[in-house]
Structures are given as C-alpha cells and as structure tokens.
C-alpha cells in the first residue's frame, strides 16, 4: 500500500506598518526590550484599542493580490488564553467574520508544473510578545512585539510534498514582498508557518487525522517537518496504531517531532466578538483605491517586457527577478533609453556591479538617470562602449557622478577625415598584414584596429575605425 501526504498551512506574516495594530506604538524589530509599549498593547485595564487604518489598507492589498473575496463587513473577536507574553489574557483576532474569504496561492510542483493551493480565508490579528528563556533559569518577557499587526493566511488541505509545502510559503513571501505589505523575512520572525500534516492511502478520499507543527521559521524546517511527520504517521498506521489530533513540536537539530499537547479546539478559546472594537466596513471604493495603488504584478510585467518591449524571455527573467530591478529598468527607459539598451546595460553592468559588490539595489550608488546619460553618449558615438563601462566603474569607485566624469572625458574622434589619415598611415606601414587579410585571415583586422587606436592615442572611435578599415581593404 502507498500513502499520500496532505498539507494545510497557516501562514502568519507581520505587516510592515509604522505603528502597531491597535495603538500608536512604533512597530519595529530589534528595539531595546519593552521600549515600544503602552497601556493598550500591555493590556492595562480600561485601555482601549483603536484599529490602525494603514494595517487594514495593507490587508486589503494582500487579499486583492491573493484573489480573495473581501468582505464588506468583518469583525474582531477575542481569542482567550493565558500565556505570560499575552498580558491581556486574550488575542484580538478575526474568528467568526474574517475580512477575506477564498483566494489562492500559485506554487511550483517538484516536477516544475504550476499548481494552485486554494485558501480558506485571511484574517487580521495582533501578535503576542516574546518569552526569552535565559541560561540562568530565568524567563523574561519582551512586549515590543505585542500587538504588532499580523495577517494569517489559512489554506485548504492539499496533497503535496515537503518541498512543495516550502514552495507555497516561498510564493506567498514573494507576493507579500512584491506588494510591500510585509518584509516577510523568516529569519527575523516576521513570516512564520504552522504546518498541518495528515496521510491517507493513495486513492482514498477522506482525509486522515492531522497533526499540527507550530511556528516553523525556515523553509528547510517546513520541508523536513512535513517529510518526517508524514513518515512517522505512516509508521504508526502501518503498525496498526491511530493518529491523535494534536499539536507537535519540531526540533530542527534532531529532525524529529515531539508530542506537545492535545489539540485545542476552538471552544477552548471561548471566542467572542471584541466589544471594544466596531465592525470593520470595507467599501468598494476602498478596494479600488488599493487596487490602483498596487504595483504591476510579475505576470503583467512579464507580458509587457516580452510582448510589448520585445525583450527575449530569458533576459526578461533577470529583470523580473525582483520588483526593484524592474523599477530600475523602467527608470532607465524613462530617462530616455530604448528597451533594448536599458535591458543590455541593466543586465550587463548594473547586475554585474551588484554581484561584485554584493549590494542590494537599494544601496547601489548609481542612478538610472546617470547611467542613461552615459549610455546616450555611447549611442551618440561620443565615447566608446568600453569607455562608458569604465566611467560607471570609476563613479562607483570614487563617488563622483557619472555625468561629472563624463564632462571631464575627452570625446572620441569620429570625424571621417581625421580617422582616414590615421587608418591610411597604418595601412601603409603594414602592407604584409593587408595582404594576409585579403587572403582570408580576418582575425588580423583586430590587429590593425589596435594599431589605429594606438596611433590616435586612444581617441579614435573604434567602431568607425573598423568600418573605414573594412572599406579601404575591400576597395583596393
Ligand atoms: P485550527 O488549526 O485553528 O483548528 P482549522 O481547523 O481551520 O484551524 O485548520 C487549520 C489548518 O489545518 C488548515 O490550513 C487546514 O487546511 C488544515 N487541515 C485541516 N484538516 C487537515 C488534514 N486532514 N490534513 C492536513 N491539513 C488539514
Ligand atoms: Mg491552527
Ligand atoms: Zn502600544
């Protein structure tokens, strides 16, 4: 008998708003412990929450991008439980009436084909604080993260492998980053996933009993926990045992799952509508405003690059790799370059610089406008391609702007009669080379070009020199 693994995900993403979900405290990671807190987010009796409108706008953008149906009316509920990092004794979440239903995540299967993971819902909620268990047997609480705005994206269960489960989270991360809703950085903890795993005999319809692995914070742990947990379940079932619905702990170092507690059911949380917060009303105009502020999607950008701008698909992919790449490419075009030269110089120079310097585009010292100015000088034959590249490199090295370096660069000589004099001088002193070229040794053209460049002390336009050489050698 063979088994099929089924996975359902609950993906938590912290939204990158300035302030927290229900108070004006600054939302930032890495601040001094208990620095960004106030009576509201630390649960003082009588302190009242006020919903952060920017968080709702971001939540709407996420729901649009994931294809959800945004609900005209939604509500916040209290999820009651005790934990030291949750001073209120409840988490504000959306249980009965989430703001977004349905939707889907597109992800690649291991064989490279595209697949769709349907979503159940997305809801808004607040994060809890952090417990820090120190070596000296004490535990400390940092409430900075308390009440940071979260999106919880809940998927339907779908047959998939561990690698594919990680792919689903990766695709979600790409979208959330692309639209600027979340930094979605697993290392910093602002993207986490709960993984629900069950197995069933291949070909059987009803789902097996699932276990839940909470708070996975890397792609490796998502992949491996699915693989290890489904293998464990299969072993139990084949030995005649039963799977208990429970929450299990994932140990990344030993790659094992461990029983943690029986699964809480929703009645355990005594969810009820939060009386401190009014109904959230999202109007069509709100949705349209967010839709119009969304960046071009990767899919529509691909169509524009390939079909409209005639960029080869493989070249387009490197521009599409990150949203800021495409934005920079667009800025180069806006500065007057053709799609073809913007693509060539972006891929050939900008990406190479970023690679060599190990920089993000955000920290790249050159602007699209100054690069365009250099490229235009090349295209107008005032400087050579090599000189253009050199100016960009030099600007990165010494911090002067490319336009400043350009202004101090002597233009190359393209004047026909001046070039002709240099070329003729070289031809006369190398009659043997000319004979060999005429006899078919085309490689020697490079030698002659080099001689002319030398004669001109590097000032001649190499492209024009080649043209003249070719003309003269063929003529006689
Ligand atoms: P909770 O974990 O709060 O009880 P739900 O009952 O809505 O929430 O389910 C949580 C997740 O469990 C969803 O992502 C869902 O797809 C997944 N899930 C439910 N049943 C199964 C199953 N049999 N196998 C794998 N995943 C499942
Ligand atoms: Mg759950
Ligand atoms: Zn606060």
Short mmCIF file of C-alpha atoms and ligand atoms in Angstrom, two decimals:
data_model
loop_
_atom_site.label_atom_id
_atom_site.label_comp_id
_atom_site.label_asym_id
_atom_site.label_seq_id
_atom_site.Cartn_x
_atom_site.Cartn_y
_atom_site.Cartn_z
CA UNK A 1 0.00 0.00 0.00
CA UNK A 2 1.24 3.52 -0.75
CA UNK A 3 0.42 6.70 1.15
CA UNK A 4 -0.34 10.24 0.15
CA UNK A 5 0.71 13.23 2.28
CA UNK A 6 -1.77 16.08 2.68
CA UNK A 7 -0.70 19.50 3.96
CA UNK A 8 -2.63 22.58 5.07
CA UNK A 9 -0.81 25.77 6.02
CA UNK A 10 -1.47 28.67 8.35
CA UNK A 11 0.94 31.41 7.31
CA UNK A 12 1.49 34.35 9.64
CA UNK A 13 3.00 37.49 8.17
CA UNK A 14 3.77 40.62 10.13
CA UNK A 15 2.71 43.69 8.19
CA UNK A 16 5.36 46.39 7.84
CA UNK A 17 3.28 49.30 9.14
CA UNK A 18 4.85 52.23 11.02
CA UNK A 19 2.81 51.56 14.15
CA UNK A 20 1.10 48.62 15.85
CA UNK A 21 -2.33 47.18 15.13
CA UNK A 22 -4.34 48.86 17.91
CA UNK A 23 -2.09 51.56 19.39
CA UNK A 24 0.38 54.23 18.28
CA UNK A 25 3.50 52.39 19.46
CA UNK A 26 6.26 52.07 16.89
CA UNK A 27 6.36 48.63 15.29
CA UNK A 28 9.99 47.74 14.79
CA UNK A 29 12.10 44.67 15.26
CA UNK A 30 15.35 44.82 17.17
CA UNK A 31 14.48 47.66 19.55
CA UNK A 32 15.56 47.56 23.19
CA UNK A 33 13.27 45.20 25.15
CA UNK A 34 9.99 46.71 26.35
CA UNK A 35 10.81 50.00 24.67
CA UNK A 36 7.85 50.25 22.31
CA UNK A 37 4.95 49.59 24.64
CA UNK A 38 1.99 51.46 26.08
CA UNK A 39 -1.11 50.79 28.25
CA UNK A 40 -3.05 49.48 25.23
CA UNK A 41 -0.59 46.86 23.98
CA UNK A 42 0.33 45.77 27.50
CA UNK A 43 -3.30 45.26 28.44
CA UNK A 44 -3.90 47.77 31.20
CA UNK A 45 -7.49 47.60 32.39
CA UNK A 46 -9.60 50.21 30.68
CA UNK A 47 -7.15 50.99 27.88
CA UNK A 48 -8.98 50.98 24.56
CA UNK A 49 -7.72 49.67 21.22
CA UNK A 50 -8.03 51.78 18.06
CA UNK A 51 -7.70 49.99 14.70
CA UNK A 52 -4.72 51.04 12.54
CA UNK A 53 -6.18 52.12 9.18
CA UNK A 54 -2.87 51.55 7.38
CA UNK A 55 -2.88 47.92 8.54
CA UNK A 56 -6.33 47.48 7.01
CA UNK A 57 -5.17 49.05 3.75
CA UNK A 58 -2.25 46.61 3.61
CA UNK A 59 -4.52 43.71 4.44
CA UNK A 60 -6.76 44.73 1.54
CA UNK A 61 -3.78 44.83 -0.84
CA UNK A 62 -2.76 41.31 0.25
CA UNK A 63 -6.30 40.00 -0.24
CA UNK A 64 -6.54 41.54 -3.72
CA UNK A 65 -3.19 40.04 -4.73
CA UNK A 66 -4.16 36.59 -3.47
CA UNK A 67 -7.52 36.71 -5.25
CA UNK A 68 -9.75 36.67 -2.14
CA UNK A 69 -13.29 37.93 -1.81
CA UNK A 70 -13.03 40.90 0.51
CA UNK A 71 -15.95 41.08 2.92
CA UNK A 72 -17.88 44.35 3.17
CA UNK A 73 -18.27 43.77 6.91
CA UNK A 74 -15.93 41.96 9.22
CA UNK A 75 -15.32 41.91 12.94
CA UNK A 76 -12.68 41.34 15.61
CA UNK A 77 -13.02 38.59 18.19
CA UNK A 78 -11.20 37.79 21.39
CA UNK A 79 -9.29 34.51 21.48
CA UNK A 80 -8.90 33.82 25.19
CA UNK A 81 -5.89 32.03 26.55
CA UNK A 82 -3.28 32.56 29.22
CA UNK A 83 0.37 32.96 28.44
CA UNK A 84 2.89 35.30 30.06
CA UNK A 85 3.66 37.05 26.77
CA UNK A 86 -0.03 37.90 26.29
CA UNK A 87 -0.80 40.32 29.12
CA UNK A 88 -4.45 40.97 28.16
CA UNK A 89 -5.31 37.30 28.54
CA UNK A 90 -6.71 37.29 25.02
CA UNK A 91 -5.51 37.91 21.49
CA UNK A 92 -7.57 40.14 19.21
CA UNK A 93 -8.20 38.13 16.04
CA UNK A 94 -10.95 37.58 13.48
CA UNK A 95 -12.72 34.28 14.03
CA UNK A 96 -16.41 34.44 13.12
CA UNK A 97 -16.20 37.03 10.38
CA UNK A 98 -12.75 37.37 8.76
CA UNK A 99 -12.23 40.21 6.28
CA UNK A 100 -11.25 37.98 3.34
CA UNK A 101 -12.54 34.59 2.12
CA UNK A 102 -11.21 32.27 -0.58
CA UNK A 103 -8.27 33.12 -2.79
CA UNK A 104 -5.31 31.06 -3.93
CA UNK A 105 -1.56 30.66 -3.91
CA UNK A 106 0.19 29.61 -7.12
CA UNK A 107 3.23 27.45 -6.49
CA UNK A 108 5.57 25.19 -8.46
CA UNK A 109 5.32 21.39 -8.08
CA UNK A 110 8.56 19.48 -7.77
CA UNK A 111 8.31 18.49 -11.45
CA UNK A 112 8.19 22.18 -12.41
CA UNK A 113 4.49 22.37 -13.28
CA UNK A 114 2.31 25.16 -11.84
CA UNK A 115 -0.23 24.29 -9.17
CA UNK A 116 -2.82 26.14 -7.11
CA UNK A 117 -3.35 25.90 -3.36
CA UNK A 118 -6.83 27.25 -2.52
CA UNK A 119 -7.18 29.50 0.52
CA UNK A 120 -9.89 29.22 3.15
CA UNK A 121 -9.52 32.77 4.41
CA UNK A 122 -7.23 35.54 5.54
CA UNK A 123 -7.78 37.33 8.80
CA UNK A 124 -6.16 40.21 10.63
CA UNK A 125 -4.89 39.76 14.16
CA UNK A 126 -2.33 41.01 16.64
CA UNK A 127 0.90 39.30 17.59
CA UNK A 128 1.86 38.32 21.15
CA UNK A 129 5.08 39.32 22.94
CA UNK A 130 8.20 37.20 23.27
CA UNK A 131 9.36 34.99 26.13
CA UNK A 132 13.10 34.78 26.47
CA UNK A 133 14.27 31.76 28.40
CA UNK A 134 17.74 32.55 29.69
CA UNK A 135 20.55 30.20 30.73
CA UNK A 136 20.30 31.32 34.37
CA UNK A 137 16.91 29.58 34.70
CA UNK A 138 15.00 32.82 34.48
CA UNK A 139 12.44 33.72 31.84
CA UNK A 140 11.99 37.26 30.69
CA UNK A 141 9.21 38.88 28.75
CA UNK A 142 9.68 41.40 25.95
CA UNK A 143 6.38 43.02 24.95
CA UNK A 144 7.70 45.04 21.99
CA UNK A 145 6.10 42.64 19.54
CA UNK A 146 2.79 42.63 21.42
CA UNK A 147 0.00 43.88 19.17
CA UNK A 148 2.12 44.03 16.00
CA UNK A 149 -0.23 43.63 13.01
CA UNK A 150 -0.42 40.14 11.53
CA UNK A 151 -2.12 38.55 8.60
CA UNK A 152 -2.99 34.90 8.99
CA UNK A 153 -3.42 33.15 5.68
CA UNK A 154 -5.22 29.81 6.09
CA UNK A 155 -5.06 27.33 3.21
CA UNK A 156 -7.21 24.34 2.33
CA UNK A 157 -5.56 20.93 2.75
CA UNK A 158 -3.92 19.68 -0.47
CA UNK A 159 -1.79 16.65 -1.36
CA UNK A 160 1.80 17.83 -1.59
CA UNK A 161 5.36 17.04 -0.63
CA UNK A 162 7.56 18.79 1.92
CA UNK A 163 9.42 20.62 -0.84
CA UNK A 164 6.11 21.79 -2.27
CA UNK A 165 4.89 23.00 1.14
CA UNK A 166 8.03 25.14 1.35
CA UNK A 167 7.38 26.34 -2.21
CA UNK A 168 3.89 27.51 -1.16
CA UNK A 169 5.32 29.61 1.65
CA UNK A 170 8.03 30.92 -0.67
CA UNK A 171 5.43 32.01 -3.26
CA UNK A 172 3.44 33.75 -0.53
CA UNK A 173 6.56 35.53 0.63
CA UNK A 174 7.30 36.73 -2.91
CA UNK A 175 3.83 38.23 -3.28
CA UNK A 176 3.78 39.92 0.13
CA UNK A 177 7.17 41.45 -0.57
CA UNK A 178 6.31 42.47 -4.10
CA UNK A 179 3.28 44.45 -2.95
CA UNK A 180 5.18 45.90 0.03
CA UNK A 181 2.77 44.56 2.67
CA UNK A 182 5.34 42.64 4.73
CA UNK A 183 9.11 42.21 4.82
CA UNK A 184 8.19 38.54 5.09
CA UNK A 185 11.62 37.68 6.43
CA UNK A 186 11.62 34.26 8.10
CA UNK A 187 14.94 34.88 9.84
CA UNK A 188 13.57 37.97 11.54
CA UNK A 189 10.43 36.09 12.51
CA UNK A 190 8.03 38.24 10.53
CA UNK A 191 6.95 35.26 8.45
CA UNK A 192 6.07 32.01 10.23
CA UNK A 193 4.04 29.00 9.27
CA UNK A 194 2.03 26.35 11.11
CA UNK A 195 2.07 23.14 9.12
CA UNK A 196 -0.83 20.65 9.35
CA UNK A 197 0.05 17.17 8.11
CA UNK A 198 -2.01 14.05 7.52
CA UNK A 199 -1.61 10.92 5.41
CA UNK A 200 -4.15 8.71 3.65
CA UNK A 201 -3.93 5.60 1.48
CA UNK A 202 -3.30 6.68 -2.11
CA UNK A 203 -6.61 6.80 -3.97
CA UNK A 204 -8.73 7.11 -0.83
CA UNK A 205 -10.91 10.16 -0.50
CA UNK A 206 -11.45 11.03 3.18
CA UNK A 207 -8.64 12.95 4.84
CA UNK A 208 -6.57 11.35 7.56
CA UNK A 209 -6.31 12.79 11.05
CA UNK A 210 -3.89 15.69 11.08
CA UNK A 211 -1.25 16.86 13.47
CA UNK A 212 -0.09 20.45 13.62
CA UNK A 213 3.50 21.68 13.78
CA UNK A 214 3.61 25.24 15.04
CA UNK A 215 5.81 28.25 14.33
CA UNK A 216 8.16 26.93 11.70
CA UNK A 217 10.56 29.68 10.79
CA UNK A 218 12.64 28.43 7.87
CA UNK A 219 11.99 26.78 4.51
CA UNK A 220 14.15 23.82 5.50
CA UNK A 221 12.14 23.20 8.66
CA UNK A 222 8.85 23.38 6.70
CA UNK A 223 10.10 20.88 4.14
CA UNK A 224 11.73 18.49 6.62
CA UNK A 225 8.94 18.59 9.20
CA UNK A 226 6.40 17.52 6.57
CA UNK A 227 8.69 14.71 5.42
CA UNK A 228 9.50 13.48 8.91
CA UNK A 229 5.98 13.83 10.33
CA UNK A 230 4.28 12.05 7.43
CA UNK A 231 6.82 9.21 7.68
CA UNK A 232 6.07 8.96 11.42
CA UNK A 233 2.32 8.82 10.78
CA UNK A 234 2.72 6.15 8.12
CA UNK A 235 4.81 4.07 10.51
CA UNK A 236 2.17 4.37 13.25
CA UNK A 237 -0.67 3.47 10.88
CA UNK A 238 1.17 0.53 9.34
CA UNK A 239 1.83 -0.82 12.82
CA UNK A 240 -1.92 -0.77 13.42
CA UNK A 241 -1.93 2.39 15.56
CA UNK A 242 -4.04 5.53 15.27
CA UNK A 243 -3.07 9.17 14.81
CA UNK A 244 -4.27 11.51 17.50
CA UNK A 245 -5.12 15.07 16.51
CA UNK A 246 -2.51 17.04 18.37
CA UNK A 247 0.00 19.85 18.29
CA UNK A 248 3.57 18.64 17.94
CA UNK A 249 6.90 20.36 18.36
CA UNK A 250 9.53 20.34 15.60
CA UNK A 251 13.18 20.00 16.62
CA UNK A 252 15.27 21.22 13.73
CA UNK A 253 18.61 19.91 15.07
CA UNK A 254 17.46 16.32 15.54
CA UNK A 255 14.81 16.42 12.80
CA UNK A 256 12.13 14.86 14.98
CA UNK A 257 8.63 15.89 16.01
CA UNK A 258 7.58 15.55 19.62
CA UNK A 259 4.20 15.38 21.25
CA UNK A 260 3.39 18.73 22.83
CA UNK A 261 -0.26 18.86 23.74
CA UNK A 262 -3.62 17.57 22.60
CA UNK A 263 -5.12 19.84 20.01
CA UNK A 264 -7.14 22.70 21.44
CA UNK A 265 -10.45 23.08 19.76
CA UNK A 266 -11.95 26.46 19.11
CA UNK A 267 -14.40 26.09 22.08
CA UNK A 268 -11.32 26.06 24.31
CA UNK A 269 -10.64 29.66 23.32
CA UNK A 270 -14.15 30.91 24.13
CA UNK A 271 -14.07 33.22 21.12
CA UNK A 272 -16.47 36.14 21.34
CA UNK A 273 -16.76 39.47 19.49
CA UNK A 274 -14.50 42.12 20.99
CA UNK A 275 -16.85 44.74 22.45
CA UNK A 276 -14.10 47.39 22.32
CA UNK A 277 -13.86 47.40 18.53
CA UNK A 278 -16.53 48.38 16.00
CA UNK A 279 -17.39 46.42 12.86
CA UNK A 280 -14.84 46.91 10.06
CA UNK A 281 -16.54 48.22 6.94
CA UNK A 282 -14.60 47.92 3.70
CA UNK A 283 -16.28 49.69 0.79
CA UNK A 284 -15.75 49.05 -2.90
CA UNK A 285 -14.07 52.43 -3.23
CA UNK A 286 -11.54 51.37 -0.55
CA UNK A 287 -10.78 48.23 -2.51
CA UNK A 288 -10.47 50.14 -5.79
CA UNK A 289 -8.16 52.70 -4.23
CA UNK A 290 -5.83 49.94 -3.05
CA UNK A 291 -6.08 48.09 -6.35
CA UNK A 292 -4.98 51.17 -8.27
CA UNK A 293 -2.04 51.68 -5.92
CA UNK A 294 -0.77 48.11 -6.39
CA UNK A 295 2.38 47.68 -8.42
CA UNK A 296 2.25 45.85 -11.71
CA UNK A 297 2.15 42.11 -10.94
CA UNK A 298 5.08 39.94 -12.03
CA UNK A 299 2.81 38.29 -14.60
CA UNK A 300 1.70 41.52 -16.24
CA UNK A 301 5.22 42.91 -16.13
CA UNK A 302 6.45 39.80 -17.94
CA UNK A 303 3.87 40.34 -20.68
CA UNK A 304 4.86 43.99 -21.02
CA UNK A 305 8.60 43.22 -21.25
CA UNK A 306 8.33 40.32 -23.65
CA UNK A 307 5.39 41.19 -25.87
CA UNK A 308 5.35 44.95 -25.84
CA UNK A 309 9.03 45.77 -25.42
CA UNK A 310 10.31 42.74 -27.37
CA UNK A 311 12.81 41.65 -24.74
CA UNK A 312 13.89 37.99 -25.02
CA UNK A 313 12.14 35.88 -22.36
CA UNK A 314 15.38 34.77 -20.75
CA UNK A 315 16.63 38.34 -20.49
CA UNK A 316 13.26 39.45 -19.14
CA UNK A 317 13.51 36.90 -16.31
CA UNK A 318 16.56 38.59 -14.82
CA UNK A 319 14.74 41.93 -14.84
CA UNK A 320 11.67 40.28 -13.29
CA UNK A 321 13.61 38.60 -10.50
CA UNK A 322 12.91 41.44 -8.10
CA UNK A 323 10.42 44.21 -8.17
CA UNK A 324 13.10 46.88 -7.70
CA UNK A 325 15.02 45.51 -10.70
CA UNK A 326 12.08 46.13 -12.99
CA UNK A 327 11.50 49.55 -11.42
CA UNK A 328 15.13 50.48 -12.11
CA UNK A 329 14.86 49.21 -15.68
CA UNK A 330 11.71 51.33 -16.12
CA UNK A 331 13.56 54.36 -14.73
CA UNK A 332 16.34 53.81 -17.30
CA UNK A 333 13.73 53.83 -20.05
CA UNK A 334 12.05 56.89 -18.55
CA UNK A 335 15.47 58.59 -18.73
CA UNK A 336 15.40 58.13 -22.48
CA UNK A 337 16.89 54.73 -23.27
CA UNK A 338 15.33 52.22 -25.64
CA UNK A 339 14.09 48.96 -24.10
CA UNK A 340 16.96 47.10 -25.77
CA UNK A 341 19.74 49.31 -24.39
CA UNK A 342 18.11 49.58 -20.95
CA UNK A 343 17.98 45.78 -20.85
CA UNK A 344 21.57 45.37 -22.08
CA UNK A 345 23.09 47.87 -19.70
CA UNK A 346 20.95 46.79 -16.76
CA UNK A 347 21.86 43.14 -17.13
CA UNK A 348 25.42 43.67 -18.33
CA UNK A 349 26.50 46.44 -15.96
CA UNK A 350 24.07 47.06 -13.09
CA UNK A 351 23.55 43.38 -12.21
CA UNK A 352 27.27 42.71 -12.57
CA UNK A 353 28.10 45.59 -10.21
CA UNK A 354 25.55 44.39 -7.65
CA UNK A 355 27.03 40.92 -7.83
CA UNK A 356 30.61 42.05 -7.49
CA UNK A 357 29.88 44.48 -4.69
CA UNK A 358 27.34 42.19 -3.01
CA UNK A 359 24.89 45.06 -2.83
CA UNK A 360 21.13 45.38 -2.90
CA UNK A 361 19.76 47.74 -5.49
CA UNK A 362 18.64 49.99 -2.61
CA UNK A 363 22.29 50.63 -1.75
CA UNK A 364 23.50 50.92 -5.35
CA UNK A 365 25.32 54.24 -5.74
CA UNK A 366 24.42 54.92 -9.41
CA UNK A 367 21.07 56.31 -10.51
CA UNK A 368 19.13 55.20 -13.57
CA UNK A 369 19.37 58.76 -14.92
CA UNK A 370 23.15 58.99 -14.71
CA UNK A 371 23.61 55.57 -16.28
CA UNK A 372 21.27 56.64 -19.07
CA UNK A 373 23.38 59.77 -19.66
CA UNK A 374 26.48 57.62 -20.14
CA UNK A 375 24.66 55.17 -22.42
CA UNK A 376 23.38 58.03 -24.54
CA UNK A 377 26.92 59.33 -25.01
CA UNK A 378 27.86 55.86 -26.24
CA UNK A 379 24.91 55.70 -28.59
CA UNK A 380 25.72 59.14 -29.98
CA UNK A 381 29.26 57.89 -30.67
CA UNK A 382 30.85 60.44 -28.38
CA UNK A 383 32.51 57.75 -26.28
CA UNK A 384 33.15 54.04 -26.84
CA UNK A 385 31.27 51.27 -25.10
CA UNK A 386 34.41 50.38 -23.19
CA UNK A 387 34.80 53.99 -22.06
CA UNK A 388 31.15 54.05 -20.95
CA UNK A 389 31.63 50.97 -18.81
CA UNK A 390 34.80 52.43 -17.39
CA UNK A 391 33.04 55.66 -16.38
CA UNK A 392 30.36 53.71 -14.46
CA UNK A 393 33.01 51.67 -12.71
CA UNK A 394 35.00 54.76 -11.87
CA UNK A 395 31.96 56.53 -10.47
CA UNK A 396 31.30 53.61 -8.14
CA UNK A 397 34.96 53.67 -7.09
CA UNK A 398 35.46 57.37 -6.39
CA UNK A 399 31.91 58.60 -5.74
CA UNK A 400 31.92 61.23 -8.46
CA UNK A 401 28.74 61.23 -10.54
CA UNK A 402 29.00 59.61 -13.97
CA UNK A 403 27.89 62.87 -15.58
CA UNK A 404 30.75 64.69 -13.87
CA UNK A 405 33.27 62.13 -15.07
CA UNK A 406 31.67 62.24 -18.49
CA UNK A 407 32.12 66.02 -18.65
CA UNK A 408 35.83 65.64 -17.99
CA UNK A 409 36.26 62.90 -20.58
CA UNK A 410 37.52 63.91 -23.99
CA UNK A 411 35.11 62.80 -26.65
CA UNK A 412 36.27 60.19 -29.05
CA UNK A 413 37.16 61.28 -32.56
CA UNK A 414 34.57 60.25 -35.12
CA UNK A 415 35.48 62.79 -37.76
CA UNK A 416 35.90 60.93 -41.04
CA UNK A 417 38.96 62.72 -42.48
CA UNK A 418 40.95 62.63 -39.23
CA UNK A 419 40.26 58.90 -38.87
CA UNK A 420 41.10 58.33 -42.52
CA UNK A 421 44.56 59.84 -42.03
CA UNK A 422 45.31 57.50 -39.09
CA UNK A 423 43.99 54.47 -40.94
CA UNK A 424 45.96 55.19 -44.09
CA UNK A 425 49.15 55.66 -42.09
CA UNK A 426 48.69 52.21 -40.50
CA UNK A 427 47.83 50.50 -43.82
CA UNK A 428 50.96 51.92 -45.44
CA UNK A 429 53.25 50.65 -42.72
CA UNK A 430 51.70 47.12 -42.69
CA UNK A 431 51.29 46.06 -46.35
CA UNK A 432 52.01 42.42 -45.40
CA UNK A 433 49.12 42.31 -42.92
CA UNK A 434 46.77 43.81 -45.50
CA UNK A 435 47.78 41.08 -47.96
CA UNK A 436 47.07 38.37 -45.39
CA UNK A 437 43.62 39.80 -44.63
CA UNK A 438 42.83 39.88 -48.33
CA UNK A 439 43.96 36.26 -48.47
CA UNK A 440 41.31 35.42 -45.88
CA UNK A 441 42.83 35.94 -42.41
CA UNK A 442 40.04 38.10 -40.97
CA UNK A 443 41.39 37.91 -37.43
CA UNK A 444 44.15 40.36 -38.30
CA UNK A 445 41.54 43.12 -38.58
CA UNK A 446 41.73 43.36 -34.79
CA UNK A 447 45.47 43.94 -35.00
CA UNK A 448 45.04 46.81 -37.45
CA UNK A 449 42.28 48.38 -35.36
CA UNK A 450 44.59 48.23 -32.38
CA UNK A 451 47.35 49.96 -34.38
CA UNK A 452 45.00 52.77 -35.37
CA UNK A 453 43.82 53.19 -31.78
CA UNK A 454 47.43 53.46 -30.74
CA UNK A 455 48.20 55.98 -33.45
CA UNK A 456 45.28 58.08 -32.20
CA UNK A 457 46.39 57.68 -28.56
CA UNK A 458 43.07 56.00 -27.82
CA UNK A 459 40.98 58.88 -29.13
CA UNK A 460 39.60 57.24 -32.28
CA UNK A 461 36.07 55.83 -32.36
CA UNK A 462 36.86 52.09 -32.67
CA UNK A 463 33.61 51.25 -34.41
CA UNK A 464 34.21 53.87 -37.10
CA UNK A 465 37.82 52.79 -37.43
CA UNK A 466 36.70 49.25 -38.19
CA UNK A 467 34.25 50.47 -40.79
CA UNK A 468 36.88 52.53 -42.56
CA UNK A 469 39.45 49.73 -42.42
CA UNK A 470 37.00 47.30 -43.93
CA UNK A 471 36.05 49.71 -46.67
CA UNK A 472 39.62 50.53 -47.63
CA UNK A 473 40.88 46.93 -47.60
CA UNK A 474 37.98 45.69 -49.66
CA UNK A 475 38.16 48.60 -52.10
CA UNK A 476 41.62 48.24 -53.47
P1 LIG B 1 -7.23 25.34 13.63
O1 LIG B 1 -5.83 24.89 13.46
O2 LIG B 1 -7.28 26.67 14.30
O3 LIG B 1 -8.10 24.32 14.27
P2 LIG B 1 -8.62 24.84 11.06
O4 LIG B 1 -9.49 23.78 11.56
O5 LIG B 1 -9.26 25.89 10.23
O6 LIG B 1 -7.85 25.66 12.20
O7 LIG B 1 -7.50 24.17 10.18
C1 LIG B 1 -6.23 24.59 10.19
C2 LIG B 1 -5.43 24.06 9.02
O8 LIG B 1 -5.43 22.66 9.03
C3 LIG B 1 -5.90 24.49 7.66
O9 LIG B 1 -4.79 25.02 6.98
C4 LIG B 1 -6.35 23.21 7.01
O10 LIG B 1 -6.05 23.20 5.65
C5 LIG B 1 -5.52 22.19 7.71
N1 LIG B 1 -6.14 20.85 7.72
C6 LIG B 1 -7.37 20.52 8.14
N2 LIG B 1 -7.56 19.21 8.03
C7 LIG B 1 -6.42 18.68 7.54
C8 LIG B 1 -6.00 17.35 7.22
N3 LIG B 1 -6.78 16.30 7.40
N4 LIG B 1 -4.75 17.20 6.73
C9 LIG B 1 -3.92 18.24 6.57
N5 LIG B 1 -4.27 19.50 6.86
C10 LIG B 1 -5.50 19.72 7.34
MG1 LIG B 2 -4.05 26.03 13.61
ZN1 LIG B 3 1.24 50.22 22.43
#
